[in-house]
Coordinates of C-alpha atoms and ligand atoms in Angstrom, one line a residue:
X21 CA -0.3 24.7 52.1
X22 CA -0.4 28.8 53.8
X23 CA -0.9 30.1 51.4
X24 CA -4.3 28.9 50.9
X25 CA -5.2 28.8 55.1
X26 CA -4.4 32.5 54.4
X27 CA -6.9 33.6 51.6
X28 CA -9.4 31.1 53.4
X29 CA -9.0 33.3 56.9
X30 CA -9.7 35.7 54.9
X31 CA -13.3 35.2 52.6
X32 CA -14.3 34.6 55.5
X33 CA -13.7 37.6 58.3
X34 CA -15.6 39.5 55.0
X35 CA -18.4 37.3 53.6
X36 CA -20.6 36.2 56.7
X37 CA -20.9 32.8 57.0
X38 CA -25.3 34.1 57.4
X39 CA -26.9 31.1 54.6
X40 CA -25.5 27.5 53.7
X41 CA -25.5 28.9 50.1
X42 CA -22.8 31.2 50.8
X43 CA -20.9 29.3 53.2
X44 CA -21.3 26.9 49.6
X45 CA -20.1 28.4 47.7
X46 CA -17.4 30.1 49.4
X47 CA -16.8 26.1 50.3
X48 CA -16.3 26.2 46.2
X49 CA -14.2 29.2 45.6
X50 CA -12.1 28.0 48.0
X51 CA -11.3 24.0 46.6
X52 CA -10.1 26.6 43.6
X53 CA -7.6 28.9 44.7
X54 CA -6.6 25.6 46.1
X55 CA -6.3 24.2 42.2
X56 CA -4.7 26.8 41.1
X57 CA -2.3 27.5 43.6
X58 CA -1.4 23.9 43.4
X59 CA -1.0 23.7 39.1
X60 CA 1.0 26.7 39.9
X61 CA 3.3 24.8 42.8
X62 CA 3.2 21.7 40.6
X63 CA 4.5 24.5 36.9
X64 CA 7.5 26.3 39.1
X65 CA 9.0 22.3 40.4
X66 CA 8.8 21.1 37.9
X67 CA 10.1 24.3 35.6
X68 CA 12.7 24.9 38.3
X69 CA 13.8 20.6 38.1
X70 CA 14.4 20.9 34.7
X71 CA 17.2 23.3 33.7
X72 CA 18.7 22.9 37.4
X73 CA 18.8 19.2 34.9
X74 CA 19.7 21.0 31.4
X75 CA 23.2 20.8 30.1
X76 CA 22.8 24.2 28.5
X77 CA 20.5 27.1 29.0
X78 CA 19.1 26.7 25.5
X79 CA 16.7 24.1 25.7
X80 CA 14.3 25.7 28.2
X81 CA 11.5 25.9 25.6
X82 CA 12.6 22.7 24.7
X83 CA 11.4 20.5 28.0
X84 CA 8.3 19.0 26.8
X85 CA 10.5 17.9 24.3
X86 CA 12.8 16.9 26.9
X87 CA 11.3 15.4 29.9
X88 CA 10.5 12.9 28.1
X89 CA 13.7 11.8 27.6
X90 CA 16.7 12.5 29.0
X91 CA 18.7 14.6 26.4
X92 CA 20.3 12.3 24.9
X93 CA 21.8 13.5 21.6
X94 CA 22.9 12.3 17.8
X95 CA 26.3 13.2 16.9
X96 CA 26.7 12.8 13.3
X97 CA 30.1 14.5 12.0
X98 CA 31.3 17.6 12.3
X99 CA 31.0 18.3 8.6
X100 CA 27.8 17.5 7.1
X101 CA 28.2 14.5 5.2
X102 CA 31.6 14.2 6.6
X103 CA 32.2 10.9 8.3
X104 CA 30.6 9.0 5.6
X105 CA 32.3 11.1 2.3
X106 CA 36.0 12.8 1.2
X107 CA 35.8 15.3 3.8
X108 CA 38.0 17.5 1.1
X109 CA 35.0 18.4 -0.8
X110 CA 31.5 18.9 -0.4
X111 CA 28.5 20.0 -2.6
X112 CA 26.1 21.9 -3.0
X113 CA 23.1 23.6 -0.6
X114 CA 20.7 21.8 -2.1
X115 CA 22.5 18.5 -1.3
X116 CA 24.4 19.4 1.8
X117 CA 20.3 20.9 3.3
X118 CA 19.1 16.6 2.0
X119 CA 21.3 15.6 4.5
X120 CA 20.6 17.8 6.9
X121 CA 17.5 17.2 6.9
X122 CA 18.5 13.4 7.0
X123 CA 19.9 13.5 10.6
X124 CA 17.2 15.9 11.9
X125 CA 14.4 13.2 10.9
X126 CA 16.6 10.5 12.4
X127 CA 16.7 13.4 15.8
X128 CA 13.3 13.6 15.5
X129 CA 12.5 9.7 15.1
X130 CA 15.4 8.5 18.2
X131 CA 14.2 11.5 20.4
X132 CA 16.8 12.6 20.2
X133 CA 18.8 16.7 20.4
X134 CA 20.7 16.3 17.5
X135 CA 24.1 18.1 17.5
X136 CA 24.6 20.1 14.2
X137 CA 28.3 20.8 12.1
X138 CA 28.5 24.5 13.5
X139 CA 30.2 25.2 9.6
X140 CA 29.0 24.6 5.9
X141 CA 31.5 24.4 3.4
X142 CA 30.5 25.5 0.0
X143 CA 32.0 24.3 -2.9
X144 CA 34.0 26.4 -5.0
X145 CA 32.0 26.0 -8.4
X146 CA 29.4 27.7 -6.3
X147 CA 30.4 30.6 -4.8
X148 CA 30.2 32.3 -7.8
X149 CA 30.3 36.0 -7.6
X150 CA 28.2 38.7 -10.5
X151 CA 24.4 38.5 -9.7
X152 CA 24.4 41.4 -6.9
X153 CA 27.4 43.2 -8.3
X154 CA 26.5 43.1 -11.5
X155 CA 25.2 47.2 -11.9
X156 CA 28.9 48.0 -10.9
X157 CA 31.6 46.4 -12.0
X158 CA 31.2 44.9 -15.2
X159 CA 34.1 42.4 -15.4
X160 CA 33.2 40.9 -12.0
X161 CA 30.7 37.6 -13.5
X162 CA 34.2 35.9 -13.2
X163 CA 34.9 37.5 -8.8
X164 CA 34.2 34.4 -6.3
X165 CA 33.3 35.0 -2.6
X166 CA 37.0 33.7 -1.2
X167 CA 34.7 31.9 1.9
X168 CA 35.4 27.7 1.9
X169 CA 33.3 27.9 4.8
X170 CA 30.3 30.0 6.7
X171 CA 28.5 29.7 9.8
X172 CA 25.6 27.5 9.4
X173 CA 24.0 30.0 12.1
X174 CA 24.4 32.0 9.3
X175 CA 22.2 30.3 7.4
X176 CA 19.3 28.9 9.0
X177 CA 17.3 29.9 12.9
X178 CA 18.5 27.3 15.2
X179 CA 16.1 28.6 17.4
X180 CA 13.0 28.7 14.7
X181 CA 14.7 25.3 14.0
X182 CA 14.9 23.6 17.7
X183 CA 10.7 24.5 18.1
X184 CA 10.7 20.9 16.0
X185 CA 13.9 19.5 15.7
X186 CA 15.9 20.6 19.0
X187 CA 19.4 21.1 18.6
X188 CA 22.8 22.3 20.1
X189 CA 25.8 23.5 17.7
X190 CA 29.2 21.4 17.3
X191 CA 31.3 24.6 18.6
X192 CA 28.3 25.2 22.2
X193 CA 29.5 24.9 25.5
X194 CA 26.7 22.2 25.7
X195 CA 28.2 20.2 23.5
X196 CA 31.5 20.2 25.6
X197 CA 29.7 19.9 28.1
X198 CA 27.8 16.9 26.7
X199 CA 31.3 15.2 25.5
X200 CA 32.4 15.5 29.4
X201 CA 29.8 13.6 30.3
X202 CA 29.9 10.6 27.6
X203 CA 33.3 10.1 28.9
X204 CA 32.3 10.3 32.9
X205 CA 29.5 7.7 32.1
X206 CA 31.3 4.6 30.2
X207 CA 29.9 2.2 28.2
X208 CA 25.9 4.2 28.4
X209 CA 27.9 7.4 27.3
X210 CA 29.0 6.7 23.9
X211 CA 28.3 4.7 21.4
X212 CA 29.6 4.9 18.2
X213 CA 28.2 3.1 15.3
X214 CA 28.2 2.8 11.7
X215 CA 25.9 0.9 9.6
X216 CA 22.4 0.0 11.8
X217 CA 19.8 1.2 11.4
X218 CA 18.1 3.8 12.5
X219 CA 15.1 1.6 13.9
X220 CA 17.2 -0.3 15.7
X221 CA 19.9 2.6 17.4
X222 CA 15.9 3.2 18.6
X223 CA 15.5 -0.1 19.3
X224 CA 17.9 -1.5 21.4
X225 CA 18.2 -0.8 24.7
X226 CA 22.6 -0.8 23.6
X227 CA 21.5 1.6 21.8
X228 CA 18.8 3.8 22.9
X229 CA 19.4 4.2 26.5
X230 CA 23.7 6.7 25.5
X231 CA 23.9 10.1 26.5
X232 CA 25.3 10.5 23.0
X233 CA 25.1 8.4 19.8
X234 CA 28.2 9.4 17.1
X235 CA 26.5 8.4 14.1
X236 CA 29.1 7.3 10.7
X237 CA 27.4 7.6 7.6
X238 CA 27.0 7.1 4.7
X239 CA 30.2 7.2 2.8
X240 CA 28.0 8.1 -0.5
X241 CA 27.0 10.7 1.4
X242 CA 24.0 11.2 4.5
X243 CA 21.0 11.6 2.5
X244 CA 22.0 7.7 1.0
X245 CA 20.8 7.3 4.8
X246 CA 17.2 8.2 3.6
X247 CA 16.7 6.6 0.6
X248 CA 14.8 5.7 2.1
X249 CA 12.0 8.7 1.3
X250 CA 10.1 7.7 -1.5
X251 CA 8.6 5.9 1.2
X252 CA 6.1 8.5 1.8
X253 CA 4.9 7.7 5.2
X254 CA 8.8 7.5 6.1
X255 CA 9.0 11.3 5.5
X256 CA 8.9 13.1 8.3
X257 CA 9.8 16.9 7.1
X258 CA 9.1 17.8 4.1
X259 CA 11.6 20.2 1.2
X260 CA 10.0 23.4 2.4
X261 CA 11.7 22.7 6.3
X262 CA 14.7 24.2 5.8
X263 CA 14.1 26.7 2.7
X264 CA 11.8 27.8 5.9
X265 CA 13.9 28.0 9.2
X266 CA 16.5 30.8 7.1
X267 CA 18.2 33.5 9.5
X268 CA 16.7 36.0 10.5
X269 CA 18.7 38.0 9.1
X270 CA 18.0 37.1 5.1
X271 CA 14.4 36.5 6.1
X272 CA 14.7 40.1 7.0
X273 CA 17.0 40.8 3.3
X274 CA 14.4 39.2 1.3
X275 CA 11.2 41.1 3.2
X276 CA 12.7 44.2 2.8
X277 CA 13.8 43.6 -0.6
X278 CA 10.1 42.7 -1.5
X279 CA 9.0 45.9 0.0
X280 CA 12.0 47.9 -2.1
X281 CA 10.6 47.4 -5.3
X282 CA 6.6 47.3 -4.1
X283 CA 6.9 43.6 -5.6
X284 CA 4.9 42.3 -2.2
X285 CA 1.4 41.2 -3.6
X286 CA 2.1 40.7 -6.4
X287 CA 4.3 38.6 -8.6
X288 CA 6.1 35.6 -10.2
X289 CA 8.6 33.8 -10.4
X290 CA 10.8 31.4 -12.6
X291 CA 14.3 29.5 -11.4
X292 CA 16.2 29.1 -14.0
X293 CA 19.8 26.4 -13.1
X294 CA 21.8 26.8 -15.7
X295 CA 25.6 26.7 -14.7
X296 CA 27.0 23.1 -13.6
X297 CA 23.3 21.3 -14.4
X298 CA 24.4 22.7 -18.3
X299 CA 28.4 21.0 -17.4
X300 CA 29.3 18.3 -20.5
X301 CA 32.4 15.9 -22.1
X302 CA 32.8 14.5 -24.4
X303 CA 32.7 10.6 -24.8
X304 CA 35.2 8.9 -26.6
X305 CA 34.6 9.4 -30.0
X306 CA 35.2 13.5 -28.8
X307 CA 31.4 14.1 -28.8
X308 CA 29.9 16.6 -26.5
X309 CA 27.5 14.9 -23.7
X310 CA 25.7 16.5 -21.4
X311 CA 23.1 14.9 -18.0
X312 CA 21.0 17.5 -18.9
X313 CA 20.9 17.7 -23.2
X314 CA 18.0 20.1 -23.9
X315 CA 19.0 22.0 -20.1
X316 CA 20.4 24.3 -22.3
X317 CA 17.6 25.2 -24.6
X318 CA 14.9 25.0 -22.7
X319 CA 16.0 27.0 -20.3
X320 CA 16.6 30.2 -23.6
X321 CA 14.2 33.4 -22.8
X322 CA 13.4 32.2 -25.9
X323 CA 11.8 28.7 -24.6
X324 CA 11.8 30.2 -21.2
X325 CA 8.5 32.8 -23.3
X326 CA 7.3 29.9 -25.3
X327 CA 6.5 27.7 -22.2
X328 CA 4.9 29.6 -20.1
X329 CA 3.2 31.9 -21.9
X330 CA 0.2 30.2 -21.0
X331 CA 1.3 29.7 -16.8
X332 CA 2.3 34.1 -16.6
X333 CA 0.2 37.2 -18.6
X334 CA 2.5 39.4 -20.3
X335 CA 2.3 42.5 -18.2
X336 CA 3.2 40.7 -14.8
X337 CA 6.2 41.3 -13.0
X338 CA 8.7 37.9 -13.2
X339 CA 11.2 37.8 -10.9
X340 CA 14.2 35.6 -11.7
X341 CA 16.9 33.4 -9.4
X342 CA 19.3 32.0 -11.6
X343 CA 22.8 31.1 -11.8
X344 CA 23.2 32.3 -15.6
X345 CA 26.3 35.1 -15.1
X346 CA 26.2 35.9 -18.5
X347 CA 24.7 40.1 -18.4
X348 CA 21.6 40.4 -20.0
X349 CA 20.6 36.5 -20.9
X350 CA 17.4 37.4 -19.8
X351 CA 16.7 40.1 -21.0
X352 CA 14.6 39.1 -24.7
X353 CA 12.1 38.3 -21.4
X354 CA 11.5 42.2 -20.5
X355 CA 9.8 42.7 -24.1
X356 CA 7.0 41.0 -22.7
X357 CA 7.6 40.9 -19.1
X358 CA 8.7 44.0 -15.6
X359 CA 11.8 41.4 -15.2
X360 CA 13.1 41.2 -11.4
X361 CA 16.5 40.9 -10.2
X362 CA 18.5 40.4 -7.4
X363 CA 20.5 42.3 -8.3
X364 CA 17.8 45.5 -8.7
X365 CA 17.8 44.3 -4.4
X366 CA 21.8 44.8 -4.5
X367 CA 21.8 48.3 -2.0
X368 CA 19.4 45.8 0.2
X369 CA 21.8 42.8 -0.1
X370 CA 24.9 43.7 -0.4
X371 CA 25.7 44.6 2.9
X372 CA 23.8 40.9 4.1
X373 CA 25.0 38.3 1.8
X374 CA 28.4 36.8 1.7
X375 CA 28.4 33.7 0.4
X376 CA 25.5 32.4 -3.0
X377 CA 23.9 29.8 -0.1
X378 CA 22.7 33.0 1.4
X379 CA 22.0 35.1 -1.7
X380 CA 20.5 31.5 -2.6
X381 CA 18.7 31.1 0.8
X382 CA 16.7 34.2 -0.2
X383 CA 15.9 34.2 -3.7
X384 CA 14.5 31.5 -2.2
X385 CA 12.0 32.8 0.4
X386 CA 11.4 35.5 -2.2
X387 CA 10.1 33.0 -4.5
X388 CA 8.3 31.1 -3.0
X389 CA 6.4 34.3 -2.2
X390 CA 5.8 34.4 -6.0
X391 CA 2.0 33.4 -7.2
X392 CA 2.8 31.2 -10.0
X393 CA 6.3 29.7 -9.5
X394 CA 8.4 27.9 -11.9
X395 CA 11.1 25.4 -11.9
X396 CA 13.7 24.4 -13.9
X397 CA 13.1 21.1 -13.4
X398 CA 9.8 18.7 -12.4
X399 CA 10.2 18.8 -8.5
X400 CA 6.7 17.5 -7.0
X401 CA 3.4 16.5 -9.5
X402 CA 2.2 20.5 -9.4
X403 CA 5.3 21.8 -10.4
X404 CA 5.6 24.3 -12.9
X405 CA 8.7 23.7 -15.4
X406 CA 11.1 24.7 -18.1
X407 CA 12.6 21.3 -19.5
X408 CA 11.0 17.8 -19.5
X409 CA 14.4 16.8 -17.9
X410 CA 14.9 14.6 -14.7
X411 CA 16.4 16.4 -12.4
X412 CA 18.3 13.5 -11.2
X413 CA 20.7 11.3 -13.5
X414 CA 23.8 10.3 -13.2
X415 CA 24.8 8.5 -14.8
X416 CA 22.9 8.3 -18.6
X417 CA 25.1 11.1 -20.7
X418 CA 23.8 12.2 -24.1
X419 CA 23.8 14.2 -26.8
X420 CA 23.1 18.1 -26.4
X421 CA 19.7 19.4 -28.0
X422 CA 19.5 23.0 -30.0
X423 CA 17.0 22.2 -32.1
X424 CA 13.2 23.0 -31.9
X425 CA 11.7 20.3 -32.8
X426 CA 13.0 17.2 -30.9
X427 CA 15.8 14.4 -31.3
X428 CA 17.3 15.6 -34.9
X429 CA 20.0 18.1 -33.4
Ligands
LIG19 C1 35.3 47.5 -17.2 O1 35.2 46.1 -17.8 C2 37.0 48.1 -18.8 C3 36.7 47.2 -19.7 O2 37.7 45.8 -20.2 C4 37.4 48.5 -18.4 O3 38.6 48.6 -18.6 C5 37.3 49.0 -16.9 O4 37.1 49.8 -15.7 C6 35.8 48.1 -16.2 N1 34.8 49.4 -15.4 C7 34.6 49.0 -14.0 C8 34.2 49.9 -13.0 O5 35.4 47.4 -14.3
LIG20 C1 33.0 9.3 15.7 O1 33.1 8.1 15.5 C2 34.5 8.6 14.2 C3 35.2 7.7 13.7 O2 33.3 7.3 12.4 C4 35.7 9.3 15.4 O3 36.5 9.6 14.1 C5 35.5 10.7 15.8 O4 36.1 11.5 16.2 C6 33.9 10.2 17.3 N1 33.7 11.6 17.2 C7 33.8 11.5 18.4 C8 32.7 12.9 19.1 O5 33.9 10.8 19.4
LIG21 C1 7.3 2.5 5.0 O1 7.5 3.1 5.9 C2 6.4 3.0 7.3 C3 6.9 3.3 9.2 O2 7.6 3.8 8.6 C4 6.3 1.3 6.8 O3 5.2 1.1 8.7 C5 6.5 0.9 6.1 O4 6.3 -0.6 6.1 C6 6.5 0.7 4.9 N1 6.2 -0.1 3.5 C7 7.8 0.8 3.4 C8 6.9 -0.5 2.2 O5 8.8 0.2 3.1
LIG22 C1 15.4 45.7 -13.2 O1 16.9 45.9 -12.7 C2 16.1 46.3 -14.3 C3 18.2 46.9 -14.5 O2 19.3 46.0 -14.6 C4 15.4 46.9 -14.6 O3 16.4 47.1 -16.3 C5 14.4 46.5 -13.7 O4 13.3 46.8 -14.8 C6 13.8 46.4 -13.0 N1 13.0 45.9 -12.0 C7 12.7 46.3 -11.5 C8 11.2 45.7 -11.4 O5 11.9 47.9 -11.1

C-alpha cells in the first residue's frame, strides 16, 4: 500500500493539524482513499486473472458470467439439426431458428458457452430471387441465389447474442483450442451424450464437471429437445430473441430502407405467406389436398383488403413482406393503400443481401417497426392475422377452399 502512504504524507504536510475536527476529517478522507485504492487493485487483479485463464479474448466482456463456470462448453453439432437429423437437407429459416433458440436456451440453462455452427444451411426452395430485382429484370422470378450455405455471422450479431448467451463459432481459434484441451483432460474433457435431459446434464457431476458436452440432439430436429416449450415457465428466450439479434449490416440496411421511403415513423405491415405453405398434393383418388385449405383464398388481395379494413385505415402505407413472386400480385390493394415492398429499397438492399434468409431478416426488422402488424397465421394471443387456418398442421391434408362462404368448395 505505497500509494495511500504517499498521499497521506502530502495531505498531512498541506493541512496543519490544529484542530481535532480537521484531524478527524483527514482521517476519514484517508480511509476513503484506502478503500478506493483497494477496490481498484482488486478489480485490476480480477480482470487480469480472468483474461489469462480465458482461451479467447472474445470472452473478455463476459467475465461476470464465465467467472462462475470456468468456461465450460456445450456443442450440438456443426450444423443446425445435425447431427440428429439427416444432414443433407435443411429447413427454412424459421425452423432453424427454433432449433438454434432451443440450443441457446440449453446453454443458458447449463451456464455453458454455446459452440455455434459457423454456417447456416440454406434450403434451395427458400432461396428464389425475384422480389428485389423485380423492376429491372422481368423474367427473374425463377432465379435463385446460388449459395447453399451462408456464414452465421452474416445473419446474426454474435457479440450481441453473447451478451445473453456466451457463444463461440465452431470455426474460431478458441474452438480448436478447446478441442485440444478436451483431449488433454481425458474423461473430464469431453462427454458425448445422447438422449439425456438437460436437468441431468446440469445436476450429475459426471456431466456438469466436464469441459465440453458434445450433444447429439433428437433425430427429428434440435427444437424437439425443447418440446416442453408449452410450459411457459421453462421458456428462457422469447421468439423475438433471434430477430432482434440481426447482424449489424442487416440492421443498418433495414434502418436505411425506412429512411429512404420516409416510412420511419408511420406505417403498417402485413406478412403474407404463400409459396411453400400452399403446397398441394393429390390423394389416392386424385383429389388435390393441402395442409392449409383456406390460405390461398385468405392471402389474395381482395380477401386481405376485407380482413384488414377494420385494423388499417385507407390511405395508410403498408409494407408487404411475402414469398409470393407473381409481379403485381398485391397491386389491387393499392386502390386503398400506399404499398411498399423490399423491392422499393433495392438500391440499399441489392448490394447487401445475398440470400433469402438475409432478406427475410431485414423484412422482419422492418415489420417489427410497424404501428399495426398483421401476420399470416395466428401465433400469439394478441396477434392480428389473415387466415384462421392453424399454422402448425403436419398431417391433416384437406381440400382447398376458394369460395367466400366457407366449406362448400
Ligand atoms: C423481358 O422479357 C422478354 C420476354 O420474356 C425478353 O425478351 C426481354 O429480354 C426481357 N427483358 C429483360 C430486361 O430481361
Ligand atoms: C460429437 O459426437 C458425434 C456423435 O454423435 C460425433 O460424430 C462427433 O465427431 C463428436 N464431435 C466432437 C467434437 O467430438
Ligand atoms: C414447468 O417448468 C418448470 C421449470 O422448468 C417446472 O418446475 C415445472 O414443474 C414445469 N411444469 C410442468 C407442468 O411440467
Ligand atoms: C414502391 O414501388 C412501387 C412500384 O414498384 C410503387 O408503386 C410504390 O408507390 C412504391 N412505394 C413507395 C412507398 O414508394
